[in-house]
mmCIF file with all atom_site columns, C-alpha atoms in Angstrom:
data_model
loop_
_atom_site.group_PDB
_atom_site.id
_atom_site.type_symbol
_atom_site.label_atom_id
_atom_site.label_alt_id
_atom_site.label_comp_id
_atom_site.label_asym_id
_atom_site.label_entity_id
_atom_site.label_seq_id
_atom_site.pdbx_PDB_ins_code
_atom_site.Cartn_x
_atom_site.Cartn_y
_atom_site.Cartn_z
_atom_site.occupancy
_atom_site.B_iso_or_equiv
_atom_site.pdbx_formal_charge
_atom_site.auth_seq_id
_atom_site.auth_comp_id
_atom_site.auth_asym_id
_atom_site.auth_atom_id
_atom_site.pdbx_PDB_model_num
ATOM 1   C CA . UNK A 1 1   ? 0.000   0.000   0.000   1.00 45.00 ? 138 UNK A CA 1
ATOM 2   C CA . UNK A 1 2   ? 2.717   2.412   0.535   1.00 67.00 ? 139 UNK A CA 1
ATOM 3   C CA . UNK A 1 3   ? 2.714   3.010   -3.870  1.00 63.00 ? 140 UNK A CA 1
ATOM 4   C CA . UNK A 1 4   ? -0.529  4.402   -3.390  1.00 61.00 ? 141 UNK A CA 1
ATOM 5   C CA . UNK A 1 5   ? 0.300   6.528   -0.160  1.00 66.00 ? 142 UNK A CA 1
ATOM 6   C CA . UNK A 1 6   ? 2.801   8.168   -2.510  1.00 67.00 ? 143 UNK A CA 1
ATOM 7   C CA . UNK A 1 7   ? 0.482   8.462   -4.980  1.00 67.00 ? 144 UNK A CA 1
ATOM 8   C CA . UNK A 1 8   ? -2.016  10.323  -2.642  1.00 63.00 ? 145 UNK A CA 1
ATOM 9   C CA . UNK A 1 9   ? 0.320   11.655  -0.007  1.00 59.00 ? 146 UNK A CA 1
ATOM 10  C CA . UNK A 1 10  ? -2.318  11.598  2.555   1.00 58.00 ? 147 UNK A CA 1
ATOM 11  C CA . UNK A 1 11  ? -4.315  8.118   3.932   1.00 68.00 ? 148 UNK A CA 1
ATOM 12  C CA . UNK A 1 12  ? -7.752  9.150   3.667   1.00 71.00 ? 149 UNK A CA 1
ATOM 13  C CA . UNK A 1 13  ? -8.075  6.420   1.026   1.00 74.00 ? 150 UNK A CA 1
ATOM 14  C CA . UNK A 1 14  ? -9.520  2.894   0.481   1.00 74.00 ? 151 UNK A CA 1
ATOM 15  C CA . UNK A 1 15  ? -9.286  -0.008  -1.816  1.00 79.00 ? 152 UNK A CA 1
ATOM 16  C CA . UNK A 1 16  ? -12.451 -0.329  -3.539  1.00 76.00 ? 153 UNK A CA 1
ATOM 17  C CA . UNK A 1 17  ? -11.499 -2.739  -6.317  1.00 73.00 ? 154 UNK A CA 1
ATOM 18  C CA . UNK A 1 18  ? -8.647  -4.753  -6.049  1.00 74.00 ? 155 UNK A CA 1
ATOM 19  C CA . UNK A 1 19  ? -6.296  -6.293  -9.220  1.00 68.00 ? 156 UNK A CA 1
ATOM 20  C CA . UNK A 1 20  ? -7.748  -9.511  -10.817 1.00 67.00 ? 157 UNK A CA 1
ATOM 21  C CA . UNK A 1 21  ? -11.178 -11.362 -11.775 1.00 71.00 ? 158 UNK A CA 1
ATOM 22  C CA . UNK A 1 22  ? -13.786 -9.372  -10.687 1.00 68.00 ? 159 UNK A CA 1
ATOM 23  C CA . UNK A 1 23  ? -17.837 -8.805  -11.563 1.00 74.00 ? 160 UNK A CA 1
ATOM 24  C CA . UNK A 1 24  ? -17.920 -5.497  -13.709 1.00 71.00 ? 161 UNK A CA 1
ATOM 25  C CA . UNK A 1 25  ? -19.935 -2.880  -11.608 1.00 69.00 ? 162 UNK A CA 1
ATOM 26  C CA . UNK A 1 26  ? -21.382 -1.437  -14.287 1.00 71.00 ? 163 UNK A CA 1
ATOM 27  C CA . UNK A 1 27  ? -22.352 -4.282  -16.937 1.00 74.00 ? 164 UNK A CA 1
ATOM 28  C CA . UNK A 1 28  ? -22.477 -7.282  -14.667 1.00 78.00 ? 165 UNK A CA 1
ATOM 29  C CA . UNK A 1 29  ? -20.365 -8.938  -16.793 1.00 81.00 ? 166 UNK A CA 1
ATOM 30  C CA . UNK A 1 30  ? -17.208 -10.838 -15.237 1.00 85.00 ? 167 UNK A CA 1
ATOM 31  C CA . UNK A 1 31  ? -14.097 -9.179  -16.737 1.00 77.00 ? 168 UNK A CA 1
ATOM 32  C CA . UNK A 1 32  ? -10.789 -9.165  -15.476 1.00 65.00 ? 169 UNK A CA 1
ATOM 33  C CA . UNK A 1 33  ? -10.017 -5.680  -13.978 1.00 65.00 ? 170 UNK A CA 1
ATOM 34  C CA . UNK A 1 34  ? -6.164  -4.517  -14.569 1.00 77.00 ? 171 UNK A CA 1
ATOM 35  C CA . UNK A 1 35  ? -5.666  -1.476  -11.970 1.00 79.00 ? 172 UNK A CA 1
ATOM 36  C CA . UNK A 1 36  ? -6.653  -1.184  -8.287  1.00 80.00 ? 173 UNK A CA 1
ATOM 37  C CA . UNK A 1 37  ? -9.475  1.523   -7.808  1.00 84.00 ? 174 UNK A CA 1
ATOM 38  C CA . UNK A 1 38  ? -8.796  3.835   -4.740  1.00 82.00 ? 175 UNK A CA 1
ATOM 39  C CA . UNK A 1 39  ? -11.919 5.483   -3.129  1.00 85.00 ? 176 UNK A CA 1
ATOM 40  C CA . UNK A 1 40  ? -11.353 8.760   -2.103  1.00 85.00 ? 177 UNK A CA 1
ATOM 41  C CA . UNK A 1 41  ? -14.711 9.315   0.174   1.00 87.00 ? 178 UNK A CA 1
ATOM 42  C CA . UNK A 1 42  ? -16.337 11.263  -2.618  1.00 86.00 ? 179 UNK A CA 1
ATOM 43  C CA . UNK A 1 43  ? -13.017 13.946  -2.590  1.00 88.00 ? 180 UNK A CA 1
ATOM 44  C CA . UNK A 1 44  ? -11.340 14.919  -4.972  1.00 91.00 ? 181 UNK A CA 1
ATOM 45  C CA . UNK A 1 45  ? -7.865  14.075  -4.088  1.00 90.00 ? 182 UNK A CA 1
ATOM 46  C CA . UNK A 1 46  ? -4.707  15.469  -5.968  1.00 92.00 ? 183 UNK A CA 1
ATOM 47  C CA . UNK A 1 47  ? -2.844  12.442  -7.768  1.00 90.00 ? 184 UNK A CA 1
ATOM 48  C CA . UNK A 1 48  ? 1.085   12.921  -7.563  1.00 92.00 ? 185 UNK A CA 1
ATOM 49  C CA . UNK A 1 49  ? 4.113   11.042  -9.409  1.00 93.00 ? 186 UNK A CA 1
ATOM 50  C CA . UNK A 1 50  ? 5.899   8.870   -7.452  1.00 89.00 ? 187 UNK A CA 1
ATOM 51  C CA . UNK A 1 51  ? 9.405   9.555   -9.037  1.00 91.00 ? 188 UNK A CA 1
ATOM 52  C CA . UNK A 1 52  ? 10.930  10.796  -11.702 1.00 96.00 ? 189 UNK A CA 1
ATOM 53  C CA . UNK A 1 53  ? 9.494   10.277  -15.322 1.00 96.00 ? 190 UNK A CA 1
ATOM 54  C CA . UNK A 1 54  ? 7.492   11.555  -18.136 1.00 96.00 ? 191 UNK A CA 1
ATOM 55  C CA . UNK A 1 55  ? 3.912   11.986  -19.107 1.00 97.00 ? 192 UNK A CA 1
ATOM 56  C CA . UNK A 1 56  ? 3.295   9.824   -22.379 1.00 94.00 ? 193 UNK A CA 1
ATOM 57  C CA . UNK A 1 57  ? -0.431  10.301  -22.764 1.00 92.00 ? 194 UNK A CA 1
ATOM 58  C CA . UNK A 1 58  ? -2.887  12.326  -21.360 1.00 94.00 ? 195 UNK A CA 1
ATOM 59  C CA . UNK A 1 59  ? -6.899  12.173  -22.172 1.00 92.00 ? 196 UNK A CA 1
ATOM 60  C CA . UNK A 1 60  ? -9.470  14.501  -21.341 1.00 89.00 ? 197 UNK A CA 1
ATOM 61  C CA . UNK A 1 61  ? -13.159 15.167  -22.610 1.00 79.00 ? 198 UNK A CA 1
ATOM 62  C CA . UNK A 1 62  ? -14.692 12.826  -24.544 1.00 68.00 ? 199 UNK A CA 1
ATOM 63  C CA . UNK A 1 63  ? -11.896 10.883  -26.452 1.00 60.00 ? 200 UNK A CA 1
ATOM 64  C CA . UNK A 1 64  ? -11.549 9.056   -22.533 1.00 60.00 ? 201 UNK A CA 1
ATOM 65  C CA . UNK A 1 65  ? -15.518 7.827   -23.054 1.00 65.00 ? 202 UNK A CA 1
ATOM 66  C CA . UNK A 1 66  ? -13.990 5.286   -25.358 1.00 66.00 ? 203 UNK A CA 1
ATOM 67  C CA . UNK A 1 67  ? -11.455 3.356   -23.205 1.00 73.00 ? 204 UNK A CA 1
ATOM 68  C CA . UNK A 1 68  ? -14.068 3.870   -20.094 1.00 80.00 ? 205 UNK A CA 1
ATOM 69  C CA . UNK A 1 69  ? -10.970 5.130   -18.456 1.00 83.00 ? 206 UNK A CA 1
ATOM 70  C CA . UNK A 1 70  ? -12.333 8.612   -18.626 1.00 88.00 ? 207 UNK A CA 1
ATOM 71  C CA . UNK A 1 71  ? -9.636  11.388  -18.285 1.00 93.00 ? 208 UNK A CA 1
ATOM 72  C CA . UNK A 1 72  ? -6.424  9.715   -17.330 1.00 93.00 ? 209 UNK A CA 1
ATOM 73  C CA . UNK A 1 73  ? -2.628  10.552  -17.153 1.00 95.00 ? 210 UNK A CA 1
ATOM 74  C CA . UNK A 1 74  ? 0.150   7.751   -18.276 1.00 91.00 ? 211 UNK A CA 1
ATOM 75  C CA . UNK A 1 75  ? 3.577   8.259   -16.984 1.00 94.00 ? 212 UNK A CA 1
ATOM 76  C CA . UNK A 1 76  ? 6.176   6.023   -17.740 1.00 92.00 ? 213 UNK A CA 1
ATOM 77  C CA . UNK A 1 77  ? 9.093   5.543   -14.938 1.00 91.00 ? 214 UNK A CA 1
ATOM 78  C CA . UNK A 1 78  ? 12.083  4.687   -16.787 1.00 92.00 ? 215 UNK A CA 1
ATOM 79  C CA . UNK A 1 79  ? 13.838  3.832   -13.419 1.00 91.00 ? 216 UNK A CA 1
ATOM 80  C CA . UNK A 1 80  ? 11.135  0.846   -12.506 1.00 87.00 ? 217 UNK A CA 1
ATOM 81  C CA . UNK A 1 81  ? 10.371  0.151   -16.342 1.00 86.00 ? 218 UNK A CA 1
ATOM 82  C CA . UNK A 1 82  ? 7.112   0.964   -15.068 1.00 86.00 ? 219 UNK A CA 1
ATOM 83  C CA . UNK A 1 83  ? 3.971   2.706   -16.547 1.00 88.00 ? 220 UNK A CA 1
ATOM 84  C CA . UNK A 1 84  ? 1.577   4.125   -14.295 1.00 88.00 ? 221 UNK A CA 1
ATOM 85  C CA . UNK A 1 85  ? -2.504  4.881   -15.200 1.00 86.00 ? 222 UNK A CA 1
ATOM 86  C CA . UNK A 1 86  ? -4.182  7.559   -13.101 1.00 89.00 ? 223 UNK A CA 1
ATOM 87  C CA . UNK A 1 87  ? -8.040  7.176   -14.823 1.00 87.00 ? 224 UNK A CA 1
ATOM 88  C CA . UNK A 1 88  ? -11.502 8.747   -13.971 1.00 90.00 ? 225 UNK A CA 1
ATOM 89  C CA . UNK A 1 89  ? -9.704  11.955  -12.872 1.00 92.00 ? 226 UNK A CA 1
ATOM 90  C CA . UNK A 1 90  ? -12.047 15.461  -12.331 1.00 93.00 ? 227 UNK A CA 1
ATOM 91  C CA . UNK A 1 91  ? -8.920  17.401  -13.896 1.00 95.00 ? 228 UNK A CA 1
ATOM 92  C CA . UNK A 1 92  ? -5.672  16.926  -15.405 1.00 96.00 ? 229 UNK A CA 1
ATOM 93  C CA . UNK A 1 93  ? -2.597  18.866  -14.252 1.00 98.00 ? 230 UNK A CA 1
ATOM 94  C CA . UNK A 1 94  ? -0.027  17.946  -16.485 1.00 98.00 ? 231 UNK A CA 1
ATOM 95  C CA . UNK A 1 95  ? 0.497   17.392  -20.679 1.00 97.00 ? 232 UNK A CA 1
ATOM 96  C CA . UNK A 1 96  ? 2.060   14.713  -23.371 1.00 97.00 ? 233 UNK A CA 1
ATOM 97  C CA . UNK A 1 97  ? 5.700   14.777  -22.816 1.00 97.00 ? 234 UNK A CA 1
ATOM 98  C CA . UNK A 1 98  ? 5.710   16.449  -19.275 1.00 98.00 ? 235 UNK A CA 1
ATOM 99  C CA . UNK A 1 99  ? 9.000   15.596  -17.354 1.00 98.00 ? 236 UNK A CA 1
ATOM 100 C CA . UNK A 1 100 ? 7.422   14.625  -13.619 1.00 98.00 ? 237 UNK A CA 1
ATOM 101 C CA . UNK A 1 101 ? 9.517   13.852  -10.486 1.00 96.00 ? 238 UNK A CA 1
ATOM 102 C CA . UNK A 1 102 ? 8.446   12.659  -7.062  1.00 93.00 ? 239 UNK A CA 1
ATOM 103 C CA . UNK A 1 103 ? 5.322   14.718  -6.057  1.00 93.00 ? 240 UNK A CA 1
ATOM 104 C CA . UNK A 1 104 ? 4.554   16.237  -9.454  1.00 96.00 ? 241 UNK A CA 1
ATOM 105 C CA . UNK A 1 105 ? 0.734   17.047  -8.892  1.00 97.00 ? 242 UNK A CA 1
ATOM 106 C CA . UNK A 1 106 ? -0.956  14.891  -12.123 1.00 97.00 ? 243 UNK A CA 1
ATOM 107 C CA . UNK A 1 107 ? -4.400  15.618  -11.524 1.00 96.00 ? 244 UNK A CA 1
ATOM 108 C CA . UNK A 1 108 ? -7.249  15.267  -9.138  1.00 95.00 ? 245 UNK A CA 1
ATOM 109 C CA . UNK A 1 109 ? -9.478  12.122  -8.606  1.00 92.00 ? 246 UNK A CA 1
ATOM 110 C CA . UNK A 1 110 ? -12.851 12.176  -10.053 1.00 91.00 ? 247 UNK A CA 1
ATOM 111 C CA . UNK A 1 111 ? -15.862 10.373  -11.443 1.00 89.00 ? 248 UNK A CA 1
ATOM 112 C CA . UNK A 1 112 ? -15.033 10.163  -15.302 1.00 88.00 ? 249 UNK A CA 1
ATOM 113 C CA . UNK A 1 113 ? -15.271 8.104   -18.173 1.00 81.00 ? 250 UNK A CA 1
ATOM 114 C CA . UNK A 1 114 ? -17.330 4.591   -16.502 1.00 78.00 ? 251 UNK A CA 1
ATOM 115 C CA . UNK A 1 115 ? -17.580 5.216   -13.221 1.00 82.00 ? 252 UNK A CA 1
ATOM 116 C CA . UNK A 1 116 ? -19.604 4.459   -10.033 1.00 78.00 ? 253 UNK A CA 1
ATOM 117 C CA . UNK A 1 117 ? -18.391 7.149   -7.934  1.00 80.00 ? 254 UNK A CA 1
ATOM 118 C CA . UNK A 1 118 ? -15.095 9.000   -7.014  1.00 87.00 ? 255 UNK A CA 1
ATOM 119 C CA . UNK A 1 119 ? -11.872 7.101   -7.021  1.00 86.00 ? 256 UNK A CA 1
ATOM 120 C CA . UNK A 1 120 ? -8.515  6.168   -8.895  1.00 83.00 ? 257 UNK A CA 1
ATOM 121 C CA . UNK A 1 121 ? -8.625  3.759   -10.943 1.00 81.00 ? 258 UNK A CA 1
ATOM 122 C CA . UNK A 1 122 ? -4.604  2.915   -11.134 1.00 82.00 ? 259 UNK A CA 1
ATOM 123 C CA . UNK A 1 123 ? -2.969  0.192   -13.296 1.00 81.00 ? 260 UNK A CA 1
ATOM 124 C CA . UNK A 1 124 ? 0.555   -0.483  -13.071 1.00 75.00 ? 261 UNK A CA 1
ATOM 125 C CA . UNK A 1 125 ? 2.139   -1.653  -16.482 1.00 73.00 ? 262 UNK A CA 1
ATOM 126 C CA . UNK A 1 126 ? 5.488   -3.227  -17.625 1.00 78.00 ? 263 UNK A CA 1
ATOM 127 C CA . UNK A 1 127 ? 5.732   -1.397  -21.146 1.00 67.00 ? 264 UNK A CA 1
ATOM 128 C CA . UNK A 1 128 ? 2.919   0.338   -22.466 1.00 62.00 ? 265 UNK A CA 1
ATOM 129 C CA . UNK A 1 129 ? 0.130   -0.799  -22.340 1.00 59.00 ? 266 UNK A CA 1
ATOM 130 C CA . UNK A 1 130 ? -0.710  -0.936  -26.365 1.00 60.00 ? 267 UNK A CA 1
ATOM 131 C CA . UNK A 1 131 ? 2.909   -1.889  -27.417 1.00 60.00 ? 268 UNK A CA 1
ATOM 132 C CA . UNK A 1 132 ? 2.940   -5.703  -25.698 1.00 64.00 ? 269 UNK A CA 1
ATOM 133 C CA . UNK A 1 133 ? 2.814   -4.391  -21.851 1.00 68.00 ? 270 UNK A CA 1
ATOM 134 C CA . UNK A 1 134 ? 1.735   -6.616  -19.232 1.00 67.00 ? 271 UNK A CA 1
ATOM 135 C CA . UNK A 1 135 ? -0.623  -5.502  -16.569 1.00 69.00 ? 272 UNK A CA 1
ATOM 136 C CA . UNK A 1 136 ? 0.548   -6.206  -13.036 1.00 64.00 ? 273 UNK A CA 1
ATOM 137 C CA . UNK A 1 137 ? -0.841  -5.917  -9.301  1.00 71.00 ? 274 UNK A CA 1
ATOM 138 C CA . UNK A 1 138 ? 0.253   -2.305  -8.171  1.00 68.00 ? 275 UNK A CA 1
ATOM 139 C CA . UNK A 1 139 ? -0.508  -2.940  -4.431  1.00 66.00 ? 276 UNK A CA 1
ATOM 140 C CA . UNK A 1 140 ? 2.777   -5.056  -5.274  1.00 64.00 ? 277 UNK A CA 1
ATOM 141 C CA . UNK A 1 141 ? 5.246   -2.412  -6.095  1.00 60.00 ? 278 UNK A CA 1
ATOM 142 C CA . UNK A 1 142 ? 6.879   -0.425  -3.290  1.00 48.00 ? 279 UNK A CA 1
#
């Protein structure tokens, strides 16, 4: 848990969805679900970097309605070999090609895209995501 305490800096949030096989909230459907959602107690929470990196794709408005994601933030940490989804955010703080370091504010959690209610939807990826990347637990980093 400490990823996402550096991800929140604060500890006013809660797992609400964990990594793995899960029933869809939305459709009903089972579907495997490749991030950990955060709930945030209906806040808006600022969403920070956790080291140093660079912003490789950022979504807003309605191109995110089309991955479900929403508006979301993808920074890739060189360092880890890590790429890090922040999805559903309210706002986004940062742009496509960004440099970040450790406490870079991204954005703030929000209610975007498919949604049930504020949270963070965050999906730790070796690669990217599109280019052969393999999902992976993120309560297991850090």
């Amino acid at each position: 848990m400490k990823l996402a305490s550096k991800v929140f800096r604060r500890t006013d949030w809660y797992v609400t969805s964990k990594f793995g096989w899960r029933k869809h909230p939305i459709s009903g459907d089972k579907k495997h679900h490749n991030g950990t959602d955060y709930g945030t107690h209906g806040k808006k929470l600022p969403q920070y970097a956790i080291e140093e990196g660079y912003v490789v794709k950022v979504v807003t408005g309605k191109n995110g309605s089309t991955t479900g994601y929403g508006n979301y933030v993808w920074v890739r940490y060189p360092r880890i070999n890590r790429s890090l989804l922040h999805a559903h955010l309210d706002s986004v703080a940062v742009k496509k090609g960004d440099k970040v370091k450790e406490g870079t504010l991204l954005g703030y959690t929000g209610t975007t895209g498919a949604s049930t209610g504020v949270h963070l939807h965050f999906g730790l990826w070796k690669g990217y995501p599109y280019h052969g990347g393999v999902a992976y637990n993120a309560m297991s980093l850090y």
